Amino acid sequence: MQCVTFAPMKILFGGLFLICSLQMFAQRIQGEGIVLGKVVDQNAKKSLEYVKIKVLLAKDSSLVTGQFTDSEGKFNLENLPYTPLIIQITFAGYDTVWRSQILPTKEIRVVNLGEINMAINNQRLVDEIIVQGKQDILKSGIDKKVYNVAQDLTLRGGTANDVLKNLPSVDLDQDGRILLRGEGSVNILIDGKPSSLTGSNGKTLLDALPAGSIERIEIVTNPSAKYDPDGSSGIINIVLKKNKLKGFNGLVTANLGSGNLNGGNVADESISFSYRNASVNAFASYTGRYLEGYRNNFNYSRQIVNLDSISILDQHRIGTDLNAGHTARMGVDWTLKHSRSIAFSTTASLGQRDRTGDLWNTRYSEDALGDIAPTALWQRKSYDPSDQKNIDFNLNFRQNLKSNRGYFTADATHSMGTDLIQGFYDQYQYSLDTVLLSMISPLRQRLSNQESSRVTTLQADGVYLWPEQSVRTEFGAKGILLHQVVDTYSETMDSISNVYVEDTLSNFLYNYDEQIFSLYGIVAHQYKKFKYQAGVRLEQAYQIPNLISDTIRIVNQYFNFFPSAHIRYTIKQGSELGLSYSRRITRASSSDLNPFTSYADPLNLQRGNPYLQPEFIDSYDFSYIREAKKVNFSASLFYRRTTNMISRVRLFSDDNASLMTFINLNTSHSVGTEFVVSYKPTTWFRSTLSSNVNFIKYVTDVESWNRSGFNGNVKLNSSVDFWKKTATVQLNVNYIAPRVTILGTAQRRGAIDVAVDKRLGDHWTLGCKVTDVLNRQGFYAYLRQPTVSQDIEFKWLTRRFFINVTYKFGKLEMTKPKSGQDSGPSDM
């Protein structure tokens, strides 16, 4: 199948035209004023390096430019406008210095501020590092939410998936797919780039990534044209930890835990080292994880076979679940001369996921009078071991422009992953009174599924500032190359010879290639209290599922453009309104396109659809944020319209067997609201409450699939410091309401977690926690169609008790950045 085709050169010419237009729009004659000076310590009279100098317009305090002092404490700000200016001078541990009434003119171009003295503030210094207090666990902005993982005590010993479940408006379904604002199409990035860990085949492998290796998670629900347009609900960017402390530092942690009376042991350990000086930052870490538990599921379905007969299938599966792995990460950053830097990092992980299952199947028949009688009974035992290997390589180059006019970056990323999944199945027939029928030979099957993937990303981005005009321009190009191979082999034992022979159920070789090439440009401007930006991303994409076993190769190629627009209005200091729009796309994953049927459970089959087309989303967001000393509040009203929607459907045969596959439907409409409230009435109490409620309506050609209803969740995180602020107790509460689907409703019940942390001196920390105190976490789905009803339940080991120990050495704390001290130009 082939979609509308455009020549790839159109992207190049369109992009060049766009960039030239941006330059012409922003270019105007600039002033030539110069402000220079030198910053020294007031008492020691020594020069201060890396002091941040900001130039602001006196009329509205908007940023003109800025830079850091050099090794001699000197600064030289050029190309300044001939208008009244304010100079702000900030440095960690020192009082901020202001210089006003700075006015370069054509007659007096150079303004020399001379020697500027900075005084140490009243806070106690510890080896040049000061403790400013804890960061908020959740920072909510007008267009982005930032979750600080280190501040969540309940995540120690957890994985990246555990972190995601605590994020506002985020949920996971029973297959590990991530939902944001009630919908399951999210673009997951690691350090801003695609990775084999984020699931190139539609599955997330984030259980292999420990929570302790994550610094923060950023949620962008309506991204600008700078970002990939994938994901109907937006972007979740997982930012891994990097050292920010000078000298040699280290951290060692150990977590031990157990489950309830059904067993389930846990062990987790990690160690990290780092070294940093003025030009080099090197870091390395290792985390090991071993978690035992159980995973049970139950399925009860009723199907009308004809007018006077109903077929019933009752399935009960009891099983074990082992999740173990190792993750190592290392990297180095070099700060070079002439405002240049190079960074390299690599992350490698080994994962093991072994599951066993004991599935009992009972079939019943119900007559017209409502009498129910069993008709068949059989048992299916399974053992499903799997091994994952992933490695990512990242290389980054950055060039900062003079006078803090912007920067240019180039990134290269290569990610590789393999996943070996095996299955061993034995099926036994029983009489209705549970006696094994020895005269019927058991059905024995073996399955081997080898998956491998490679993702290569090349990207270049640039930002250029025009301070006189309060204009920022951004531009860039990106290429993503994805290649995946799925090789599956299955065999069944011959009951006569007792030898395994190849069967035809699951033997196939499937290749998948995806290539995406894009250009983007953005223009942003500030006028008094208004900030606004507009951009567009041009994209040529190819999706090529290749059914090698059946000699079928399908090429889907399409050219698209994705506009975006954002407007902000500052009501007063700390209070803003925002309005945004973006056009987005959801591409079918390789597993969604894979047409071969999975027979791991013959009564619950899975199959992809190679003819799936991408869905397109128009996303609108109106938001408000208010920041005060004790209360921070953000709220948004959003609307999404999705066309050619990709949806998961379940089709039934007369014997209650079901087939799960994917199709393109017509349209969906989603309107909702989201709010986040952070409350800090004292220095020892913090609480964050978030909620998301949305109404969704599906419009399809199938009458029974035209459904609508509300989705939502509420999440609370509260912590109290005590024992002279050396101890903390934390409470996490998650409530997730039932979610409407085209076939029925689904719900993943949330958990209540409690954690306590005690600092023992400067180096040791001792803590404990209990996850899912009420043991209610699980997944439930209720399917209701005209002739079929089905109830599904998944329950796994969630209530656990943990003890954790942490030892730190080196520089122990980091100065919390003051507002406005972030380096480099930023988005709106």
CSV table of C-alpha atoms in Angstrom, one decimal, residues 11 112 140 228 235 252 254 302 326 398 474 530 585 608 660 672 737 748 797 819 823 828:
chain,number,residue,atom,x,y,z
A,11,ILE,CA,11.5,19.3,2.9
A,112,ASN,CA,32.7,51.0,32.5
A,140,SER,CA,4.2,22.9,37.4
A,228,ASP,CA,8.9,15.4,17.4
A,235,ILE,CA,6.0,14.0,25.4
A,252,VAL,CA,26.1,3.8,47.6
A,254,ALA,CA,21.1,-0.8,49.2
A,302,ARG,CA,-20.3,-14.9,28.1
A,326,HIS,CA,21.6,-4.8,35.8
A,398,ARG,CA,27.5,22.6,22.0
A,474,GLU,CA,15.1,28.5,16.7
A,530,PHE,CA,2.9,39.2,26.0
A,585,ILE,CA,0.7,12.4,14.8
A,608,GLY,CA,-1.1,-6.7,14.2
A,660,MET,CA,-6.9,-8.7,19.8
A,672,GLY,CA,-10.9,18.0,29.9
A,737,ALA,CA,-11.1,6.2,37.8
A,748,ARG,CA,-5.9,0.3,36.9
A,797,LEU,CA,2.4,-8.6,44.1
A,819,SER,CA,14.9,31.9,40.1
A,823,SER,CA,22.2,29.2,32.0
A,828,MET,CA,9.0,31.0,26.4
